Tab-separated table of C-alpha atoms and ligand atoms in Angstrom:
chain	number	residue	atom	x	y	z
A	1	UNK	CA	93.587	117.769	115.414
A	2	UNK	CA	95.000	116.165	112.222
A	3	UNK	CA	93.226	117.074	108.943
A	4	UNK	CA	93.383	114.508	106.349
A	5	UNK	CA	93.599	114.784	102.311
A	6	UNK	CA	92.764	111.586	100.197
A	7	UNK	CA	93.658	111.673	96.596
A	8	UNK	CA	94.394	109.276	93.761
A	9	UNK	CA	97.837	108.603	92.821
A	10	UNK	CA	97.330	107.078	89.851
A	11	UNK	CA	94.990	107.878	86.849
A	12	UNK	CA	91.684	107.472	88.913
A	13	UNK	CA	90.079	104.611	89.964
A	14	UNK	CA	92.050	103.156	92.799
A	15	UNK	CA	89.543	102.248	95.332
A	16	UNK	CA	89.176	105.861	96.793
A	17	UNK	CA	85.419	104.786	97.791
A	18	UNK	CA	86.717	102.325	100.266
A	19	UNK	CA	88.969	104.512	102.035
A	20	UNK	CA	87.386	107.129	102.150
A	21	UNK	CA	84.127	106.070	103.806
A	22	UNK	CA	86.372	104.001	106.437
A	23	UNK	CA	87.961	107.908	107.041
A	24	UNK	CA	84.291	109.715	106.711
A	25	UNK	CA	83.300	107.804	109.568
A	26	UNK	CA	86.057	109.163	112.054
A	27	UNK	CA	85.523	112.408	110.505
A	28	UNK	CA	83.425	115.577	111.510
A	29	UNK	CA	83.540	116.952	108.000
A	30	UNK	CA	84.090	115.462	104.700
A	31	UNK	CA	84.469	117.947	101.978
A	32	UNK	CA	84.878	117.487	97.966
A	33	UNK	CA	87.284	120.310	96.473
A	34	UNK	CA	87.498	119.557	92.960
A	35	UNK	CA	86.036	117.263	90.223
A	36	UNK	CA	82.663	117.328	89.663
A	37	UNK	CA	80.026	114.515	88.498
A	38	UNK	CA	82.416	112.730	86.529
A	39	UNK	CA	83.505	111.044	89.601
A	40	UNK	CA	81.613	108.145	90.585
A	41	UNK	CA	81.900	105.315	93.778
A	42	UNK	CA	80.339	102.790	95.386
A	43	UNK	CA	80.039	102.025	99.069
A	44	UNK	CA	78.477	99.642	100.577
A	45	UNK	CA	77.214	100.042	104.085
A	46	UNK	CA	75.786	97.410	106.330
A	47	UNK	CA	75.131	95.611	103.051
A	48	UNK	CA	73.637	98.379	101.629
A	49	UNK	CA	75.055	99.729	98.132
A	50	UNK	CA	75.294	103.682	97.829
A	51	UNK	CA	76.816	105.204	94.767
A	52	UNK	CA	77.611	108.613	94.584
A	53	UNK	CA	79.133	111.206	92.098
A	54	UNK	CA	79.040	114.382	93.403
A	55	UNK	CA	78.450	114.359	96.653
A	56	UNK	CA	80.943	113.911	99.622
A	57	UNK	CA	81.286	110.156	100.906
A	58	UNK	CA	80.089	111.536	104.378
A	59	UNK	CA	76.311	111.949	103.468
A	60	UNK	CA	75.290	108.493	104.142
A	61	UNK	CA	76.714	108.798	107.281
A	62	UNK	CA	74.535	110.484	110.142
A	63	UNK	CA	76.089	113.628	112.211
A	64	UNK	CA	78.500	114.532	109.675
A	65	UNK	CA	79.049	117.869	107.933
A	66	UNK	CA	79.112	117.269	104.042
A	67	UNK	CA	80.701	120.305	101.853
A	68	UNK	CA	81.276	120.722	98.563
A	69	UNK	CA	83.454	123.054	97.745
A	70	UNK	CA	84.737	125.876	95.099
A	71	UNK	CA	87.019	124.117	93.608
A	72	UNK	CA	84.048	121.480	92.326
A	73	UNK	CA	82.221	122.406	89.130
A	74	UNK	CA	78.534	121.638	89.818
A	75	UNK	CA	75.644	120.023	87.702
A	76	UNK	CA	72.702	121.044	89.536
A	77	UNK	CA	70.290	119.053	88.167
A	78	UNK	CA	72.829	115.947	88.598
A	79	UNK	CA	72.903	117.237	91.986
A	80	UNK	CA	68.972	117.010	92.592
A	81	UNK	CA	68.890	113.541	90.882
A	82	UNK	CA	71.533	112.141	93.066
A	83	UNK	CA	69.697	113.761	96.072
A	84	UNK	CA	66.615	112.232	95.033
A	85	UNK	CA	68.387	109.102	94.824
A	86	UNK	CA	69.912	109.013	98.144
A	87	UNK	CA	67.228	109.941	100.008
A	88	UNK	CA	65.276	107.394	98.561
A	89	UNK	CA	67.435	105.315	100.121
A	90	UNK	CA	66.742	106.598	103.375
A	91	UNK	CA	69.731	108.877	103.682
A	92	UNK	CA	68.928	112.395	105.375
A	93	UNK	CA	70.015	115.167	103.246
A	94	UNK	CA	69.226	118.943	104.043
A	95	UNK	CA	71.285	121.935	104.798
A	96	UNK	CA	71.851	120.907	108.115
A	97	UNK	CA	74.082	118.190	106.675
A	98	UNK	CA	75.329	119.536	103.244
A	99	UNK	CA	76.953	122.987	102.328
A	100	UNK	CA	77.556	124.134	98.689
A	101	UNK	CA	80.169	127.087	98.874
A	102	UNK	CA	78.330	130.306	97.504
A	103	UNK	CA	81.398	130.632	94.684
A	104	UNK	CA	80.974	127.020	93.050
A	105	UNK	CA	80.671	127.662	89.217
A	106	UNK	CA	77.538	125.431	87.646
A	107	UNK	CA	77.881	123.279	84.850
A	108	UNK	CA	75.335	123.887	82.451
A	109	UNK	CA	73.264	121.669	79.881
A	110	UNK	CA	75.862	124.228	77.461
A	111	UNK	CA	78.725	122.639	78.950
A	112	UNK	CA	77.454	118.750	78.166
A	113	UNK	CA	76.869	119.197	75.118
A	114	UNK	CA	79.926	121.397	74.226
A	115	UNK	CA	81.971	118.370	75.574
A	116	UNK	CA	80.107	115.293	73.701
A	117	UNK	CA	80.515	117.390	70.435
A	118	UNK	CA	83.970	118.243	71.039
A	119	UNK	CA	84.369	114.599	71.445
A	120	UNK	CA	82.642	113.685	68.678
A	121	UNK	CA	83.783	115.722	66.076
A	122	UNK	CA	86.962	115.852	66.147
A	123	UNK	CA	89.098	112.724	66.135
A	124	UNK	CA	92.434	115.033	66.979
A	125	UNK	CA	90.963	116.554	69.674
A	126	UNK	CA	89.602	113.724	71.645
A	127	UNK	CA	90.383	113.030	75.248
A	128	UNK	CA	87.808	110.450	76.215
A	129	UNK	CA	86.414	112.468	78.748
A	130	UNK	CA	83.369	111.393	80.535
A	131	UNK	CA	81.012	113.913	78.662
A	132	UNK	CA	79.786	115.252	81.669
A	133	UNK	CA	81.089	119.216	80.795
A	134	UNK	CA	83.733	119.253	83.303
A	135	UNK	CA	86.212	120.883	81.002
A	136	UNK	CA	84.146	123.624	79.636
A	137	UNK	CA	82.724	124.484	82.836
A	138	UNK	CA	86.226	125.150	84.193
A	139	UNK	CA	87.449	127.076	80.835
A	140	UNK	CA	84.353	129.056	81.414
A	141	UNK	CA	85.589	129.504	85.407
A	142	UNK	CA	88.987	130.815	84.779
A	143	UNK	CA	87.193	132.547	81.457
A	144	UNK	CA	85.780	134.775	84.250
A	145	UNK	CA	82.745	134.195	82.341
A	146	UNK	CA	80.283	131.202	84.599
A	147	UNK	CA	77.678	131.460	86.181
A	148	UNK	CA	77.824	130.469	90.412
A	149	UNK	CA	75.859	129.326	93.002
A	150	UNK	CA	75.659	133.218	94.469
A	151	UNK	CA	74.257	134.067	91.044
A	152	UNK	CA	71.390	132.107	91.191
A	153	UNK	CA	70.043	134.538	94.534
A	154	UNK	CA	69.484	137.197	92.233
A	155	UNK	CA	67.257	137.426	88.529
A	156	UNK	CA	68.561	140.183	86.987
A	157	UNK	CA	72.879	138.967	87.795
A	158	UNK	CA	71.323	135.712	86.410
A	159	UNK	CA	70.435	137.564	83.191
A	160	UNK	CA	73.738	139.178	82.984
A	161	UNK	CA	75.738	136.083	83.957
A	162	UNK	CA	73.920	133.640	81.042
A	163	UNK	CA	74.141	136.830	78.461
A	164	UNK	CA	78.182	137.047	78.933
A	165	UNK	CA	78.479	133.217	78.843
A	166	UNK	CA	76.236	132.734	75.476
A	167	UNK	CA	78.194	135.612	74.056
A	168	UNK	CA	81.216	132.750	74.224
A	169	UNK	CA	78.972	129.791	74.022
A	170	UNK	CA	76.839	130.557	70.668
A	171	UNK	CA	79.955	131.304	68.816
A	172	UNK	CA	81.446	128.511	69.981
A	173	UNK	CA	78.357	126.988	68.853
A	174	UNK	CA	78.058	128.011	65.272
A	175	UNK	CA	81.343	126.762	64.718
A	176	UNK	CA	80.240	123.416	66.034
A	177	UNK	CA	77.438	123.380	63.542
A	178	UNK	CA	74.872	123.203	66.845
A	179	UNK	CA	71.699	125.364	67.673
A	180	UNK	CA	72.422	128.791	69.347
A	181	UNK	CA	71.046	128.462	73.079
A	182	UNK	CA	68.114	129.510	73.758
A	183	UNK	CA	68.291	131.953	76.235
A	184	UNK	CA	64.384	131.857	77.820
A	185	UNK	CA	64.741	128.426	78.234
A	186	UNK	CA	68.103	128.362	79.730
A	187	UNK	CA	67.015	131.022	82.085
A	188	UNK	CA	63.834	129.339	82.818
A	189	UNK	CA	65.825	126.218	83.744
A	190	UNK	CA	68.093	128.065	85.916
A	191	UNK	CA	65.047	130.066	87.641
A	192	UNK	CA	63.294	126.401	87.988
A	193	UNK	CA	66.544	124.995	89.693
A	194	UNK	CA	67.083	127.884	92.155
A	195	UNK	CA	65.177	127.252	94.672
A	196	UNK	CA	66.489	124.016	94.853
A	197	UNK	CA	69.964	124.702	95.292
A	198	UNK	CA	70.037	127.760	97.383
A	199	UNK	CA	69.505	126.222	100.587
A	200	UNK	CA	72.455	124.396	100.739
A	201	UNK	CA	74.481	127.458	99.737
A	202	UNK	CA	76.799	128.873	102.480
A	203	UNK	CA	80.199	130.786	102.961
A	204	UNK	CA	82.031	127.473	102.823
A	205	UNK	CA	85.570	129.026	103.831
A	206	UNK	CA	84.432	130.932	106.560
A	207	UNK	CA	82.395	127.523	107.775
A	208	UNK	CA	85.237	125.384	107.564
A	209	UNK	CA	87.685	127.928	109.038
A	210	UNK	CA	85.696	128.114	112.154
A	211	UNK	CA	85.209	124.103	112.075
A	212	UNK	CA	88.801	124.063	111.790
A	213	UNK	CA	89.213	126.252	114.881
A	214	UNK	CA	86.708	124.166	116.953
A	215	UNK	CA	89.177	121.543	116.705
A	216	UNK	CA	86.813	119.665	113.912
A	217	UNK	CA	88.377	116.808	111.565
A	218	UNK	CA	88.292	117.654	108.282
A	219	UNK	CA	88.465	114.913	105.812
A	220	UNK	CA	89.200	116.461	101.953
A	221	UNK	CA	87.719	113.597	99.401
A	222	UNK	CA	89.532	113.913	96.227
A	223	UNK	CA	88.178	112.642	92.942
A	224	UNK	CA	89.900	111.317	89.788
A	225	UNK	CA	93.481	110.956	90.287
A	226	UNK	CA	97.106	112.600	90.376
A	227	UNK	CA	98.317	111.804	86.987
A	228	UNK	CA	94.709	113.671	85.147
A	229	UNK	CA	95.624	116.703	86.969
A	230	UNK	CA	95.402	119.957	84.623
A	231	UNK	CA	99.037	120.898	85.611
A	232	UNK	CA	101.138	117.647	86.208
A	233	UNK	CA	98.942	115.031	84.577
A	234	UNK	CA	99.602	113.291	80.712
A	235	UNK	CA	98.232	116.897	79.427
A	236	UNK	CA	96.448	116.741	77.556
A	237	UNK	CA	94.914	113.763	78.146
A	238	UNK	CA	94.160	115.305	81.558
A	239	UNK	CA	90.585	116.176	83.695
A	240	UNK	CA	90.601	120.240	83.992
A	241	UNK	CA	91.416	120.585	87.496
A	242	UNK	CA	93.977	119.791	89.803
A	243	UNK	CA	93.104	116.615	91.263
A	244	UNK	CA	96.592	117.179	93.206
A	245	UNK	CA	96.621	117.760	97.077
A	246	UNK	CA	97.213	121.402	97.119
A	247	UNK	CA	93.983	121.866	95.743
A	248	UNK	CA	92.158	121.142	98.841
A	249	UNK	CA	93.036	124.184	100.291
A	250	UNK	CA	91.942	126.662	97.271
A	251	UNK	CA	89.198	124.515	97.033
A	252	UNK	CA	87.237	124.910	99.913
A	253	UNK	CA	89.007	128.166	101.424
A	254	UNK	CA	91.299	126.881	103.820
A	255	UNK	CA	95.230	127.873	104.498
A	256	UNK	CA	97.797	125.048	102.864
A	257	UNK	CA	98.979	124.270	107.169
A	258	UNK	CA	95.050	122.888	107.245
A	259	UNK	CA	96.320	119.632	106.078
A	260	UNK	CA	98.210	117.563	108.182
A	261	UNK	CA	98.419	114.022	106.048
A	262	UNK	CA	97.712	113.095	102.567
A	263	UNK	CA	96.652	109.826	101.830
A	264	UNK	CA	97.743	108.828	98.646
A	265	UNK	CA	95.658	105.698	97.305
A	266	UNK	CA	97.225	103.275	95.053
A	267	UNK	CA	96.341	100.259	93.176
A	268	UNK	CA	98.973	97.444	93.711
A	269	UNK	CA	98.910	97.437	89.223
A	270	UNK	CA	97.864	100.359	87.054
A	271	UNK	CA	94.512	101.078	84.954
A	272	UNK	CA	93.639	104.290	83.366
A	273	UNK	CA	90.040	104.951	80.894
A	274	UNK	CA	90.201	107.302	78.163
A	275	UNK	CA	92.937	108.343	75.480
A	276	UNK	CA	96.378	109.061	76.450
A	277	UNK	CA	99.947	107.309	77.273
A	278	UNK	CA	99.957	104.737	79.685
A	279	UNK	CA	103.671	103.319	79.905
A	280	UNK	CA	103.122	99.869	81.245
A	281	UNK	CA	99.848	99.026	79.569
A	282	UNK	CA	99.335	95.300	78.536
A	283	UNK	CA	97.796	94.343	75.761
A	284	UNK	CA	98.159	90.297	76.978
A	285	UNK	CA	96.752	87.938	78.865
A	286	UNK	CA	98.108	89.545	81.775
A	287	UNK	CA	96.179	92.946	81.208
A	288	UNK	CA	93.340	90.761	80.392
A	289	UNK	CA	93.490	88.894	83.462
A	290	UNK	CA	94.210	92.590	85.842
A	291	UNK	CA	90.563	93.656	83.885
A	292	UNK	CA	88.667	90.714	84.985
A	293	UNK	CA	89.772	89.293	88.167
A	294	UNK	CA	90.160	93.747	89.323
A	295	UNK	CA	86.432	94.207	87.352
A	296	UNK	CA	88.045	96.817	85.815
A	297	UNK	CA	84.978	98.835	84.355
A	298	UNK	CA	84.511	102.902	84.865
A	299	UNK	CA	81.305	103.528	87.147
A	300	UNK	CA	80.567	106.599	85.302
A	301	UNK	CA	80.603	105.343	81.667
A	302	UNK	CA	80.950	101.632	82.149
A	303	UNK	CA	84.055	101.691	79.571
A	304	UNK	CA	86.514	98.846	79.969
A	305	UNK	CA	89.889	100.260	81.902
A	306	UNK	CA	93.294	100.118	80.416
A	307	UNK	CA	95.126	97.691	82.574
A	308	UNK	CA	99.269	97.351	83.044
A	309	UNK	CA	102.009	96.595	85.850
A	310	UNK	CA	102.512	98.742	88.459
A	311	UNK	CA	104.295	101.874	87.495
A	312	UNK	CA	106.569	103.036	90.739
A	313	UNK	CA	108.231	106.172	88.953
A	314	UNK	CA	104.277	107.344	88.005
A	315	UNK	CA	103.563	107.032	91.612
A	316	UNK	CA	107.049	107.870	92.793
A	317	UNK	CA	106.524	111.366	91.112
A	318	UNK	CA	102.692	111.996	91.884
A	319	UNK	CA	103.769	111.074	96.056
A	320	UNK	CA	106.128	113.769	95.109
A	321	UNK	CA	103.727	116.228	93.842
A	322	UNK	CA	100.508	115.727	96.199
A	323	UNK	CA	103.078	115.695	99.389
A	324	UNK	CA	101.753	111.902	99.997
A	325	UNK	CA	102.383	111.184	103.798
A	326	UNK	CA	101.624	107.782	103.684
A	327	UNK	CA	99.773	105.545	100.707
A	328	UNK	CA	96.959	102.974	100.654
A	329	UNK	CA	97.587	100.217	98.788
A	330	UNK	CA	94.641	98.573	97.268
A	331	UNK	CA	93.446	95.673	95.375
A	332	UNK	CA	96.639	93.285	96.674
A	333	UNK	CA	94.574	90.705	95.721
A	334	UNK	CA	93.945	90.994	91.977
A	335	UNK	CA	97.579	90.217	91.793
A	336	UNK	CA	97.095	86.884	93.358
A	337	UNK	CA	98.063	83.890	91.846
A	338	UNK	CA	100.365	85.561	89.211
A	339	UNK	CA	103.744	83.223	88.405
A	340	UNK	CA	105.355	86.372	88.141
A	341	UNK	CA	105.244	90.216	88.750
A	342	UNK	CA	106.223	92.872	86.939
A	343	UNK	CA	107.409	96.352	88.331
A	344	UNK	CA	108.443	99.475	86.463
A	345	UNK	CA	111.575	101.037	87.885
A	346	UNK	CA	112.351	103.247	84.880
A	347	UNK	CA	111.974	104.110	81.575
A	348	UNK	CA	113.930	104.588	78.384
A	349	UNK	CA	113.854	107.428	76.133
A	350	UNK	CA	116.183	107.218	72.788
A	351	UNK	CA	118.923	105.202	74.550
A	352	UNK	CA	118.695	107.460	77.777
A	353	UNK	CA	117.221	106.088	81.545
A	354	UNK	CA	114.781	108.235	82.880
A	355	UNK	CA	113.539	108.369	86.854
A	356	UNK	CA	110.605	110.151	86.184
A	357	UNK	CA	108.308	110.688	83.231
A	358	UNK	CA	108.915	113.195	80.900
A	359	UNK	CA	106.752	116.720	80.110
A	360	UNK	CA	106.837	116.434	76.624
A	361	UNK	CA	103.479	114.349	74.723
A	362	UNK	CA	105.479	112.925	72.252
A	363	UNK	CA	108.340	111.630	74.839
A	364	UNK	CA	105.307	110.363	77.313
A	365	UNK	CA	104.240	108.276	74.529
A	366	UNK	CA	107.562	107.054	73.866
A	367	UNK	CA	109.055	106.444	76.702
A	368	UNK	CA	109.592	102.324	77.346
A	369	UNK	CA	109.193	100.670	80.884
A	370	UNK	CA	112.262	99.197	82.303
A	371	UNK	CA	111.166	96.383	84.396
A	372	UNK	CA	112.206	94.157	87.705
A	373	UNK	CA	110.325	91.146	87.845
A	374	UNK	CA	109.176	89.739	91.154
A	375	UNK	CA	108.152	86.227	92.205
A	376	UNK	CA	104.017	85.907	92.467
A	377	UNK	CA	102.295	84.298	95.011
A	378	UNK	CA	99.721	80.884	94.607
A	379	UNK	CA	97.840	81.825	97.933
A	380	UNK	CA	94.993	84.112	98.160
A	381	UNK	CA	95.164	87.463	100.066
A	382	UNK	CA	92.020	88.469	99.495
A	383	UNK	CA	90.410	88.826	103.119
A	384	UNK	CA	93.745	89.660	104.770
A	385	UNK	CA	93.878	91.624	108.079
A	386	UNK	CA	97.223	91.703	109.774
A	387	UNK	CA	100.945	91.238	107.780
A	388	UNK	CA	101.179	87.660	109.005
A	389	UNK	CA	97.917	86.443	106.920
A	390	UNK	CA	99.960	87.270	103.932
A	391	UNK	CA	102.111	85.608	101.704
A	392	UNK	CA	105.515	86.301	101.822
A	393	UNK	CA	106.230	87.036	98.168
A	394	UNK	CA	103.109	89.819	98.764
A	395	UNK	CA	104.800	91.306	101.422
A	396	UNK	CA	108.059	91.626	99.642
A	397	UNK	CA	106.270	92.670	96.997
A	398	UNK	CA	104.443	96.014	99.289
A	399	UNK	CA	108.003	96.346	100.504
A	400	UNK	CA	110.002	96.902	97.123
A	401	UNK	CA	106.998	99.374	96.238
A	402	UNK	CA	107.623	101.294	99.232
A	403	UNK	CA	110.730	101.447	98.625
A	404	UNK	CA	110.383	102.701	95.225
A	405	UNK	CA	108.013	104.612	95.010
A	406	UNK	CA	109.636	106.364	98.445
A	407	UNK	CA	106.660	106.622	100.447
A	408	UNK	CA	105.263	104.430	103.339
A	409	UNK	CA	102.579	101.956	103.439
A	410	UNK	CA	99.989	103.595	106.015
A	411	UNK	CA	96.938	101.070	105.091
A	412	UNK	CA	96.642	97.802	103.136
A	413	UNK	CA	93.255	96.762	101.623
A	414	UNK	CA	92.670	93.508	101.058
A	415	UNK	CA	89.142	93.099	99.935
A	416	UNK	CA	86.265	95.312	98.911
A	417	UNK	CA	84.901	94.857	102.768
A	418	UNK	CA	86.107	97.728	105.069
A	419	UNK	CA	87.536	95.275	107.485
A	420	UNK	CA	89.585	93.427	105.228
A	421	UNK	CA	92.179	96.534	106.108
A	422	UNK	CA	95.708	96.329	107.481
A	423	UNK	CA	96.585	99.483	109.227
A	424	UNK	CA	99.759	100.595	109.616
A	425	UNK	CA	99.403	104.304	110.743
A	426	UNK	CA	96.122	106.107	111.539
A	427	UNK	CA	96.278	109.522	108.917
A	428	UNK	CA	93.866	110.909	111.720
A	429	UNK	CA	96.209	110.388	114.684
A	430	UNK	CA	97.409	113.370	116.379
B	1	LIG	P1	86.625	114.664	82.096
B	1	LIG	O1	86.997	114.786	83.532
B	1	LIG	O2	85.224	114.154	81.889
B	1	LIG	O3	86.897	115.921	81.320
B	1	LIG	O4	87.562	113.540	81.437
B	1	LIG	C1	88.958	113.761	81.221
B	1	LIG	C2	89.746	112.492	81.471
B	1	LIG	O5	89.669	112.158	82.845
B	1	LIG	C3	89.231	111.260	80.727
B	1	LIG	O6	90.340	110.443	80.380
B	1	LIG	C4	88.378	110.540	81.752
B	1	LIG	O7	88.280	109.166	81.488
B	1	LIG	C5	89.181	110.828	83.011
B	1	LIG	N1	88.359	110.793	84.225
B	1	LIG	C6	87.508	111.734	84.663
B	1	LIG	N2	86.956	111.375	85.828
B	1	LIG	C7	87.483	110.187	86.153
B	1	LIG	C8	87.357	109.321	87.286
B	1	LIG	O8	86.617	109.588	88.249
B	1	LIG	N3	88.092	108.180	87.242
B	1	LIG	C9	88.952	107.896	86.226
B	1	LIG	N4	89.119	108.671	85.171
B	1	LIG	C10	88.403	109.814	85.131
């Protein structure tokens, strides 16, 4: 049985949502492994519109095993909201359908507002994240110092847990010019939320192991994108996990041979929200013209994307890192009508070609696109189902980034619609 991983190869934001509900519904289990509630996509279903954060794609989908796993860092209380949400909706959620591994560190109201003042104070050290904690719920992970889903079973490891983390926290704090936390509240909060939570806790690993055995399909949803991971991202204008492949397995428990394809998702130009270097970024017409006719606007904080030509030695190297199998191109369309196209084949650094982008901040920001320019295409794709509904230029076009980037096209998407898809090879085939 073929296990699939889906990740962005790009900085987030590449249609993932799409994709990955079109998967979820051949799947048996669709499991988030890292990330946390600054992820955010839309499906729509039937007609239906469904957005979720934090929860696995597969929820609104009946019969299906939803986990999230260690590797996420969980909000509860963004959790319970987005529960309330969905079932409001109609959608079914209980712990027959969703599992929360037992060792999934929590993000705390500590870990918000750590972030937002981090972000606000200090121009040097700003990253445009989405405010949500994420990073200082994962510094307090491998700080050995969070409190987990397990912990919340028990009052008096609950007491201990908070009183080593505020040791950190209201230090931290005072520096920061905010409040010390107050602990009786915090507590209270946490005892409040318990009850809530622990019935979806379960020995994810052990659970997915034994899926894994019964011949189950396992679909890992990953959130954000390859180029914000931790290790091999624009560091440090990063996310704090590894939003790579790899991490699906140390994220929910599972051996590395669990995965059998990874779905890379691209977008047929570039965007990226927050600080950081972005190579082919246009500050033109063009890049105005990607934003609007690509509605290029984050569905977490509704900030305006960075737009630019594709970039095939990002995507090149991220293939490279994630182990990409086979890549889903999205958005074709946006680049409709365009007299001309712009790829990035290389870069230049200080009279030097580079094939890849460099470690180094100061060289990332420096480094210039070398371009190849490709013809556009008048005629719409939008809608498109097999090869011969497109354009030839757009073919030529998916072609050359195949061949740059050195990875296979395995599906096309055409359209926001899950039909408008041209598939090439099935990532769940055996
Ligand atoms: P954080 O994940 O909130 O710490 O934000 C760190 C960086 O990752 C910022 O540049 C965010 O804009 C970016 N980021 C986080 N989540 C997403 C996402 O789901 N899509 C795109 N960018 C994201």
């Amino acid at each position: 049985m073929a296990n699939v991983v889906v990740v962005g190869a790009q900085w987030g934001d590449e249609g993932k949502g799409k994709i990955v509900d079109w998967l979820s519904e051949r799947a048996d289990v669709i499991a988030r492994f890292q990330g946390g509630h600054n992820a955010g996509h839309t499906l729509v279903i039937d007609g239906e519109v469904f957005k979720l954060s934090l929860l696995p794609s597969g929820i609104v989908r009946k019969g299906k095993r939803s986990v999230i796993g260690n590797g996420v860092v969980l909000d509860p209380w963004a959790l319970i909201d987005e529960i309330a949400r969905l079932t409001a909706q109609g959608v079914e959620i209980s712990p027959d359908n969703l599992m929360i591994a037992e060792n999934t560190p929590l993000i705390l109201p500590v870990h918000g507002e750590l972030d937002r003042a981090r972000e606000n104070q200090n121009a040097v050290a700003k990253i445009g994240t989405t405010g949500r904690g994420i990073g200082p719920a994962y510094e307090d992970k491998v700080g050995r110092r969070t409190v987990r889903v397990a912990d919340l079973a028990d009052k008096a490891t609950l007491e201990l847990r908070v009183d080593r983390l505020l040791v950190h926290h209201d230090a931290l704090r005072r520096g920061l010019g905010l409040p010390e936390v107050d602990r009786a509240a915090l507590l209270a909060q946490l005892e409040e939320v318990a009850p809530k939570i622990l019935p979806f806790a379960a020995p994810v690993w052990k659970v997915l192991n034994e899926d894994r055995r019964a011949g189950k399909r396992i679909l890992f949803e990953g959130a954000q994108g390859a180029l914000l991971d931790v290790d091999f991202g624009t560091y440090p204008f990063v996310t704090s996990s590894n939003t790579m492949a790899g991490m699906a397995a140390t994220g929910t428990g599972l051996g590395p041979g669990a995965v059998d394809f990874v779905l890379g998702i691209v977008k047929a130009y570039t965007t990226r929200v927050g600080e950081g270097p972005f190579p082919t970024e246009l500050d033109d017409d063009n890049g105005q013209r990607l934003g609007e006719r690509g509605r290029e606007f984050g569905t977490v904080t509704g900030r305006k994307r960075r737009c630019g030509w594709f970039d095939a030695v990002l995507v090149r190297q991220t293939c490279a890192t994630s182990g990409v199998s086979g890549i889903a191109l999205t958005k074709l369309d946006v680049l409709d009508g365009f007299d001309e196209l712009k790829i990035c084949t290389g870069y230049e650094l200080d009279g030097r070609m580079l094939d890849y982008l460099p470690t180094a901040a100061d060289q990332q920001a420096r480094v210039t696109p070398v371009y190849e320019t490709l013809e556009g295409w008048p005629d719409s794709t939008a809608g498109a189902r097999s090869w011969a509904e497109l354009p030839a230029a757009a073919v030529k076009y998916v072609r050359r980034v195949e061949e740059l980037i050195q990875c296979p096209v395995a599906l096309l998407s055409t359209s926001p619609e899950r039909d408008d898809t041209i598939l090439v090879t099935d990532p769940f085939a055996d």
